[in-house]
CSV table of C-alpha atoms in Angstrom, one decimal:
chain,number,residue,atom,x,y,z
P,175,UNK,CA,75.8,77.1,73.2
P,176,UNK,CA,75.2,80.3,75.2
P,177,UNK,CA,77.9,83.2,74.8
P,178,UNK,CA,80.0,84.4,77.0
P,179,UNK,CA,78.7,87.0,79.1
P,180,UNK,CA,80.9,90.1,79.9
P,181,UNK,CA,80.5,93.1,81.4
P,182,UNK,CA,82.2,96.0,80.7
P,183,UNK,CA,83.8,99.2,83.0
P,184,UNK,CA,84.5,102.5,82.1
P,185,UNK,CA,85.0,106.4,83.1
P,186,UNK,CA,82.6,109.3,82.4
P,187,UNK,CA,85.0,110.5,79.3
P,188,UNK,CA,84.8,106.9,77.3
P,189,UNK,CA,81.2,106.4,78.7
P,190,UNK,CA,80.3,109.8,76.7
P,191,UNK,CA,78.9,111.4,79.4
P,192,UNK,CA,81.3,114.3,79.6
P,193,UNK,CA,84.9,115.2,80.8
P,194,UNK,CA,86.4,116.7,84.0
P,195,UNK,CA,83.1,118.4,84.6
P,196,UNK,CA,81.1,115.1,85.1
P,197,UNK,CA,83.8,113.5,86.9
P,198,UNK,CA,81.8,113.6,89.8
P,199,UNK,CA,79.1,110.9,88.3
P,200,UNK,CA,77.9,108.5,90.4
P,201,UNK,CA,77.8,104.9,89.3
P,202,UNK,CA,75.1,103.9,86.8
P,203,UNK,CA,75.0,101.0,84.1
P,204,UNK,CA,73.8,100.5,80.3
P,205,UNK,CA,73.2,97.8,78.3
P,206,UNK,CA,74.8,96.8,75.6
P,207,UNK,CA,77.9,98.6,74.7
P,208,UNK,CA,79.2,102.4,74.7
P,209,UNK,CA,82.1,103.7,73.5
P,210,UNK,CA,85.2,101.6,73.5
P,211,UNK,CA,83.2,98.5,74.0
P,212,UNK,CA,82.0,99.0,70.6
P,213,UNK,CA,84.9,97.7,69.1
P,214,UNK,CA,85.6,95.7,72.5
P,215,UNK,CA,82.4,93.5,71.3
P,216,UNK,CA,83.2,93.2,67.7
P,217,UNK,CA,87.0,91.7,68.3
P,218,UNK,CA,85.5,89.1,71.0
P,219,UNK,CA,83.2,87.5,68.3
P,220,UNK,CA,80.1,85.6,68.1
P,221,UNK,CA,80.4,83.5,71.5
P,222,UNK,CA,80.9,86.3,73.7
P,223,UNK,CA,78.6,89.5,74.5
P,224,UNK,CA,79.1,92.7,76.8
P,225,UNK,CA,75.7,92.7,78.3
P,226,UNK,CA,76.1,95.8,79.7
P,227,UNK,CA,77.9,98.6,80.7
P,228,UNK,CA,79.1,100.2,84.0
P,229,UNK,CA,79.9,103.7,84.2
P,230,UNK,CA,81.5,105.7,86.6
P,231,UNK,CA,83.1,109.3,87.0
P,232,UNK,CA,86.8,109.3,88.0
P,233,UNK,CA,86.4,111.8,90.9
P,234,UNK,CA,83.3,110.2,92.8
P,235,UNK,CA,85.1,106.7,92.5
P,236,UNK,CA,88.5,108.3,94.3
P,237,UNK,CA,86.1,110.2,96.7
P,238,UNK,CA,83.7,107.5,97.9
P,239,UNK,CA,85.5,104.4,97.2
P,240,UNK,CA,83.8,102.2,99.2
P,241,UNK,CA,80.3,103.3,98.0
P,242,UNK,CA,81.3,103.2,94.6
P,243,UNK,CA,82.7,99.6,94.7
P,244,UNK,CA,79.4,98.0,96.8
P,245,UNK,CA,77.0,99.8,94.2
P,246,UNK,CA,79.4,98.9,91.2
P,247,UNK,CA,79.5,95.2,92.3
P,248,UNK,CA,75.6,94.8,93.0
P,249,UNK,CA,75.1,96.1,89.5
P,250,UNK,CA,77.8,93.6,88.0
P,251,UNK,CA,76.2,90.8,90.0
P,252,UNK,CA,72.8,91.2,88.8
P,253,UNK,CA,73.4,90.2,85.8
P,254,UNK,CA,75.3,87.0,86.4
P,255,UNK,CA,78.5,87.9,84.0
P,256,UNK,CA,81.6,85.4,83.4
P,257,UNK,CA,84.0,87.9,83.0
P,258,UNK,CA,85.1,91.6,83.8
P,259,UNK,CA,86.7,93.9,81.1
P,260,UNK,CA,87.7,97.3,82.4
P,261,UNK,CA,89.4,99.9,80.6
P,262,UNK,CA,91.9,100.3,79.3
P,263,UNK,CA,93.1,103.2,81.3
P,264,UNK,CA,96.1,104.0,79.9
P,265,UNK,CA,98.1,106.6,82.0
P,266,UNK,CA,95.0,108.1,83.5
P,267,UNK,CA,95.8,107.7,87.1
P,268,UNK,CA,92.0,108.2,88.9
P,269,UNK,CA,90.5,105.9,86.0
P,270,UNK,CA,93.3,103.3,86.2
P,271,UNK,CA,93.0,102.8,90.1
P,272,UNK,CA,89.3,102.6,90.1
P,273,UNK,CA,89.8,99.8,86.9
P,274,UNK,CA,92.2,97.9,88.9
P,275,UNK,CA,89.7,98.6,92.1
P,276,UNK,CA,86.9,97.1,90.4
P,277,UNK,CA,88.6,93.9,89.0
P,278,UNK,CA,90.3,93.3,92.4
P,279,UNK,CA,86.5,93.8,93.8
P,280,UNK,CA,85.1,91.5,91.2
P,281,UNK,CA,87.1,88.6,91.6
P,282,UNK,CA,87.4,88.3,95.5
P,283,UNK,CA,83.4,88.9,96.1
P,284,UNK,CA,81.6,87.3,92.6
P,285,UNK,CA,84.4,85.1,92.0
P,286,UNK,CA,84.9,86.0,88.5
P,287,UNK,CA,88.2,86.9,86.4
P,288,UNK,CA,88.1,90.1,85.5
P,289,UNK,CA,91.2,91.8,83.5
P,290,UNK,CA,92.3,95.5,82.6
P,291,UNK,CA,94.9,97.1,80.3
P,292,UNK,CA,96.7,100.6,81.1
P,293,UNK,CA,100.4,102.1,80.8
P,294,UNK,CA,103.2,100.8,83.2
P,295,UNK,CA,103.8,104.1,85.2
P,296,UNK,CA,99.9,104.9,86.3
P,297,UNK,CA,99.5,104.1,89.6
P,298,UNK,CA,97.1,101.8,89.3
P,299,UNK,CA,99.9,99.5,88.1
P,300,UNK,CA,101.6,99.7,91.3
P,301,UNK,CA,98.3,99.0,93.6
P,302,UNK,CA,96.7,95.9,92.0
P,303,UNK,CA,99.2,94.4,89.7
P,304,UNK,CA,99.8,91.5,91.8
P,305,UNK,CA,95.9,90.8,92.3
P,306,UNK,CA,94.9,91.4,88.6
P,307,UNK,CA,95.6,90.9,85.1
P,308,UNK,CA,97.1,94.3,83.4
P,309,UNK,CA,98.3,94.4,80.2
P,310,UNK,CA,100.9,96.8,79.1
P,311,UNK,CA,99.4,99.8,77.0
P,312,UNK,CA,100.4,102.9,75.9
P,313,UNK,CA,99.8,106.8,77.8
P,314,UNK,CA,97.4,107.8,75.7
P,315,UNK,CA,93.7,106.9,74.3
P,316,UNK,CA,95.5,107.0,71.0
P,317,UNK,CA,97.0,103.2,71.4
P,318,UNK,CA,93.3,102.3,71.9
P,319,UNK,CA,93.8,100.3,68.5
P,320,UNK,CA,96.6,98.2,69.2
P,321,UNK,CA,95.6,97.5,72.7
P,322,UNK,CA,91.6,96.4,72.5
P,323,UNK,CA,92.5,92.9,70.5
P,324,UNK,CA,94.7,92.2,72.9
P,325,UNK,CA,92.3,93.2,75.8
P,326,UNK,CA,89.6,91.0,73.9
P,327,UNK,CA,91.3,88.0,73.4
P,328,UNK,CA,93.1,87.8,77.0
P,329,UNK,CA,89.8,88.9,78.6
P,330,UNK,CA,88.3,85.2,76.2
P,331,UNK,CA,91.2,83.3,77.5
P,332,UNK,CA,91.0,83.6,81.6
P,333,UNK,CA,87.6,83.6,81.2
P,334,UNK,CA,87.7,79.8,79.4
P,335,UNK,CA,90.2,79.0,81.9
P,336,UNK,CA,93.0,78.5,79.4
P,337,UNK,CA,96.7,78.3,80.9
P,338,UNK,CA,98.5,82.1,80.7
P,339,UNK,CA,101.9,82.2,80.1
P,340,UNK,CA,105.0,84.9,81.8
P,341,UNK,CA,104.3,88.2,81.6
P,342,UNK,CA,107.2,88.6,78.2
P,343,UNK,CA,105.4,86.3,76.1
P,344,UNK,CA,101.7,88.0,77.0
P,345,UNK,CA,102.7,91.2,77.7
P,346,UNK,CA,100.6,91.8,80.9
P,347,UNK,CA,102.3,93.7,84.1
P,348,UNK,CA,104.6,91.0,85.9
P,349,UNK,CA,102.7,89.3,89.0
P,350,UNK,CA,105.5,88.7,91.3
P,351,UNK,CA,105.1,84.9,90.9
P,352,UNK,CA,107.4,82.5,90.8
P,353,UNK,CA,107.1,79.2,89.3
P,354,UNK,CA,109.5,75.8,88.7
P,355,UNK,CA,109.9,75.7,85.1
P,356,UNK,CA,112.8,73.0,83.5
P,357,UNK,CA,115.6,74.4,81.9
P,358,UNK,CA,118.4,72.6,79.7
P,359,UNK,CA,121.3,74.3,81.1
P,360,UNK,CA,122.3,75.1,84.8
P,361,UNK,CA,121.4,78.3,86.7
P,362,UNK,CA,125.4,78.4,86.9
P,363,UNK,CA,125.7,77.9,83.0
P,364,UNK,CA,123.1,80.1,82.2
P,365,UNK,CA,124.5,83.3,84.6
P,366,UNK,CA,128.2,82.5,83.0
P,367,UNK,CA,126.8,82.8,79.1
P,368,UNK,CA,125.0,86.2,80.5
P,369,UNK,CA,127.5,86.7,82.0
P,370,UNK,CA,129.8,86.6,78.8
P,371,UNK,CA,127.3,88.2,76.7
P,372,UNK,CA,127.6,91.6,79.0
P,373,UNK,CA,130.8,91.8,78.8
P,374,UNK,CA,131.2,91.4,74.7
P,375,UNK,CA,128.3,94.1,75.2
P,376,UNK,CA,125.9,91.8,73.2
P,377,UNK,CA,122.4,91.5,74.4
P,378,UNK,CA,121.0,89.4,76.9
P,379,UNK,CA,117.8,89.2,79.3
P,380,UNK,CA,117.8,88.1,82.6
P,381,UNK,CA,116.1,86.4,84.9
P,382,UNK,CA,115.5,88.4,87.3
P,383,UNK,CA,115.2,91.7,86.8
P,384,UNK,CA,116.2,94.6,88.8
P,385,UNK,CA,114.0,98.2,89.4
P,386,UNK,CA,115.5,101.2,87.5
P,387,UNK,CA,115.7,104.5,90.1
P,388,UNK,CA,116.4,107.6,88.6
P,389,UNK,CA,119.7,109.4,89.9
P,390,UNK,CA,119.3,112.6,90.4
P,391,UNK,CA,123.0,114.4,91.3
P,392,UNK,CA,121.9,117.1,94.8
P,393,UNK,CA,122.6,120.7,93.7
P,394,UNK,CA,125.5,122.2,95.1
P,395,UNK,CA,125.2,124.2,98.2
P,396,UNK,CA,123.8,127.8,98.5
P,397,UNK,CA,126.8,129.7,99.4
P,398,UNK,CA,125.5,132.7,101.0
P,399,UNK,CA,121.8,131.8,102.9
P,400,UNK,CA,121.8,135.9,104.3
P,401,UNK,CA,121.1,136.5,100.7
P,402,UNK,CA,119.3,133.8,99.3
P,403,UNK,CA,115.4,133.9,98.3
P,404,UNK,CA,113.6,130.6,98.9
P,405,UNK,CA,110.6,129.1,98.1
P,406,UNK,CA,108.3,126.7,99.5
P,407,UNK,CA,106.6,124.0,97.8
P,408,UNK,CA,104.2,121.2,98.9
P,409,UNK,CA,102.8,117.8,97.9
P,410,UNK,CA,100.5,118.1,101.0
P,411,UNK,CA,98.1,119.7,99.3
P,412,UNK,CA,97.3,123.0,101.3
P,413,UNK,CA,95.5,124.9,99.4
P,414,UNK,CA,93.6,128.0,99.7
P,415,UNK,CA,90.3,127.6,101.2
P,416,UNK,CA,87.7,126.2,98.8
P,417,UNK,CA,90.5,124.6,96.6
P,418,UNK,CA,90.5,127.4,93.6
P,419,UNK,CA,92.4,125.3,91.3
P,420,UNK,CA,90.4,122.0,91.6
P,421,UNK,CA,93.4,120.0,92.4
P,422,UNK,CA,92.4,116.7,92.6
P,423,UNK,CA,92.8,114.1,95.8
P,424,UNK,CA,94.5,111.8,94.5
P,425,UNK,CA,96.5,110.9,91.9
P,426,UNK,CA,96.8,114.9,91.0
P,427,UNK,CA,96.6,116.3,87.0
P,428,UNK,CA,97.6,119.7,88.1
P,429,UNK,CA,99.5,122.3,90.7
P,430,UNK,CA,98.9,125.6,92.2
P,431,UNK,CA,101.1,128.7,92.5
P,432,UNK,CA,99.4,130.7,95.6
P,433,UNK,CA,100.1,134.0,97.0
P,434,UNK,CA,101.8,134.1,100.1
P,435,UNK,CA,103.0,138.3,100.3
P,436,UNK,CA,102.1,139.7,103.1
P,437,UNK,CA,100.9,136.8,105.0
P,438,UNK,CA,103.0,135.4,108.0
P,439,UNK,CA,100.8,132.7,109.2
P,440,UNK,CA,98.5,130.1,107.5
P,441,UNK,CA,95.0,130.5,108.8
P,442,UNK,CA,92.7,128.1,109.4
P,443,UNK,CA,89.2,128.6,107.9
P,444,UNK,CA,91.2,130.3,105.1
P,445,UNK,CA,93.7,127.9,103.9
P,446,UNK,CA,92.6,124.0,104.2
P,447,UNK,CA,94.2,120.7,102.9
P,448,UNK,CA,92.6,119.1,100.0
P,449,UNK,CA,95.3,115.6,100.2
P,450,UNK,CA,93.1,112.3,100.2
P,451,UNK,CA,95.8,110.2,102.1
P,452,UNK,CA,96.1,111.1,105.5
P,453,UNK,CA,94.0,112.1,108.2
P,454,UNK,CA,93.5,116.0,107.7
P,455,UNK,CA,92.3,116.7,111.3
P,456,UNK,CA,95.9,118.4,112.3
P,457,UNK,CA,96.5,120.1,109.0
P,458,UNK,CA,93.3,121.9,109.4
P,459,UNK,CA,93.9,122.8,112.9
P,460,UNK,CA,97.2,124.2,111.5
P,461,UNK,CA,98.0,124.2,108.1
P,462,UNK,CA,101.4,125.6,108.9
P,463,UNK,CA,102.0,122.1,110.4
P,464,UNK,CA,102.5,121.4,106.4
P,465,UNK,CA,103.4,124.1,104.5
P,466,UNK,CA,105.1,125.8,107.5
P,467,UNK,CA,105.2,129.6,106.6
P,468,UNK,CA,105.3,130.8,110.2
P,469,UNK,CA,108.7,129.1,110.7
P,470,UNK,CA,110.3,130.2,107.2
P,471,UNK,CA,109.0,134.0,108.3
P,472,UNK,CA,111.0,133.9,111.5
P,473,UNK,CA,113.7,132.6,109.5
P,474,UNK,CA,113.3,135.5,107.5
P,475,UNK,CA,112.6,138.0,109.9
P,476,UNK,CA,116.2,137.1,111.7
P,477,UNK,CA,118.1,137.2,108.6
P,478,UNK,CA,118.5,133.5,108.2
P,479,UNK,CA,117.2,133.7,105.1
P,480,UNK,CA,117.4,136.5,102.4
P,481,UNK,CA,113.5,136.8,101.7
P,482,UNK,CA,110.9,133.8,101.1
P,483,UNK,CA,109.3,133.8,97.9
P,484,UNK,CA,105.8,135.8,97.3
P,485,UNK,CA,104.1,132.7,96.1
P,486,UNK,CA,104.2,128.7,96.9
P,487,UNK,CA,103.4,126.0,95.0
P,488,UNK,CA,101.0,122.9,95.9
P,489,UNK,CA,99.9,119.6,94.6
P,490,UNK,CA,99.1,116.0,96.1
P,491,UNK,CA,101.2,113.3,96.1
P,492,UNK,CA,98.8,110.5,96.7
P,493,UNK,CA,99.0,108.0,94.2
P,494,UNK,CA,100.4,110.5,91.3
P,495,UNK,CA,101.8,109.4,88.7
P,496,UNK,CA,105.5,109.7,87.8
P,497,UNK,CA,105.1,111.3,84.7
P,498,UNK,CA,103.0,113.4,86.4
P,499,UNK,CA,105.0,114.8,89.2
P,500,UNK,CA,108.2,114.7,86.7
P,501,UNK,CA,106.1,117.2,85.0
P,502,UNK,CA,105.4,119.6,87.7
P,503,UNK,CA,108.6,119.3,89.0
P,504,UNK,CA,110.4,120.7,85.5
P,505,UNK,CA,107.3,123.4,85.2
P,506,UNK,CA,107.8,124.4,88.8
P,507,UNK,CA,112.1,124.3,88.5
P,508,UNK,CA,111.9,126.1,85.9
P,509,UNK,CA,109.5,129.2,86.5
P,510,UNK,CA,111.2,129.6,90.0
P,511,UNK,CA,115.1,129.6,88.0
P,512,UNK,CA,113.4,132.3,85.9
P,513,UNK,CA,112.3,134.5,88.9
P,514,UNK,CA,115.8,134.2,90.9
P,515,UNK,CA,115.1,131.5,93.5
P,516,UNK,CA,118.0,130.2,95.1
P,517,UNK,CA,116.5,127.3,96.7
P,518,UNK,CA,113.7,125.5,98.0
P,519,UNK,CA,111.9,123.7,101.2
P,520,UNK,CA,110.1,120.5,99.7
P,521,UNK,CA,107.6,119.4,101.9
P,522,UNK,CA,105.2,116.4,102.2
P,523,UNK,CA,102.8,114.5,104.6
């Protein structure tokens, strides 16, 4: 009987070709196994094999998409694979869109299941969870243990065409789909006894569960805006010209803190938007159109405002992750609590 034939996707870092520095590697394949897909190949057994590998850096896929997808899938189909593993990605946002990018690819043009694995907040999760399989993993490289029998197994299953269960009992990201399933009691019995069970406070899980939103409570008002020093801040991604602080695209690791004294207007030629989800064409013209410094030194200028801050802060909001921006928010809060801002313009796209 011949083995199952897999192929296997990864990033530049697990395809030990180097880390943020090689990011920008074009798409190339192995065979055989590398990295990860070491262990990948011994959990999946005698009757399946990872004929080769596809590697790709995190920053070309986000910057040439398309390419990357028609060169990745001409590489996959040449070698006439039953299955897709990519991953896992855990919370790595680039890596985890271009896994779910891939499978997504996979299936529609070769017609092939193909299955990933990262954590529940990286944005990949939100794009393709519908289309493909993604099971539940932890942020960091260090659940790569628990997660690759899992990965292996699954990846064995849809491949043989055996029936999946719900998400709870396979621990992949919930589909959306609905299905008639029979039940012994009543959907009016059954919300009663959860019902009952909330209010003795014992536990219970429901059947259709709602999405959690943080609640953050607004700051009180600034009382005296003649005296008050605010800053600006920006998930537009304007950025001084030639992008300094490599802030990525999409799906951003990182912010800037930029220099703003003595500068009344944003230049073009010498400040530039580095945001890969929207058309930059007016934001060059005028980067002022996002980050709008002109306006905030008029305000300033008349006494509107107290004084704007010496330095602004950017990022990109495209496809970050939550943990990510969480994180620059605190970092950000905090440093300009510690250097007496009052407040702060928040702008976007």
């Amino acid at each position: 009987m011949a083995k199952i034939k897999f192929i296997h996707y990864i990033n530049q870092f697990f395809g030990q070709i180097g880390g943020e520095d090689k990011a920008d590697q074009a798409p190339l394949i192995k065979e055989g196994v590398v990295g990860p897909g070491m262990a990948l190949q011994k959990l999946l057994g005698e009757d399946a094999e990872i004929v080769a590998t596809v590697i790709c850096g995190d920053t070309f896929f986000a910057e040439h998409t398309e390419k990357a997808i028609e060169d990745i899938v001409e590489m996959i189909k040449n070698y006439e694979p039953q299955g897709l593993i990519a991953g896992p990605a855990f919370n790595a946002g680039r890596y985890g869109i271009a896994c779910g990018a891939i499978c997504h690819a996979v299936q529609e043009r070769l017609k092939i299941p193909a299955i990933t694995a990262m954590y529940p907040e990286n944005p990949g999760v939100e794009l393709y969870h519908k289309q493909v399989y993604i099971l539940k993993t932890g942020n960091s490289a260090v659940a790569m243990r628990d997660i690759l029998p899992k990965l292996s197994t699954f990846a064995l299953r849809i491949v043989k065409g055996e029936p999946i269960g719900f998400p709870e009992e396979e621990g992949y990201i919930p589909q959306g789909i609905r299905v008639n399933v029979w039940a012994e009691k009543t959907g009016a019995v059954r919300g009663v006894d959860m019902l009952l069970k909330k209010l003795k406070g014992e536990p219970f899980i429901t059947e259709l569960p709602m999405p959690v939103f943080d609640r953050v409570s607004p700051a009180p008002a600034i009382e005296n805006m003649q005296e008050a020093v605010i800053a600006l801040v920006t998930s537009g991604g304007i950025v001084p010209k030639g992008n300094p602080d490599r802030i990525e695209s999409a799906n951003a690791s990182k912010f800037g803190r930029y220099s703003i004294e003595g500068i009344d207007d944003l230049v073009a030629g010498e400040f530039e938007t580095i945001h890969g989800g929207y058309d930059p064409v007016y934001a060059l013209e005028d980067p002022d159109r996002v980050l709008p410094l002109d306006a905030m030194r008029i305000l300033e200028k008349e006494g509107k405002i107290g004084k704007l801050y010496d330095f602004y802060y950017a990022t990109v909001g495209n496809t970050t992750a939550v943990s990510s921006a969480n994180r620059f928010g605190d970092e950000i809060g905090k440093e300009l609590l510690a250097n007496g801002v009052h407040g702060v313009i928040l702008t976007s796209t």
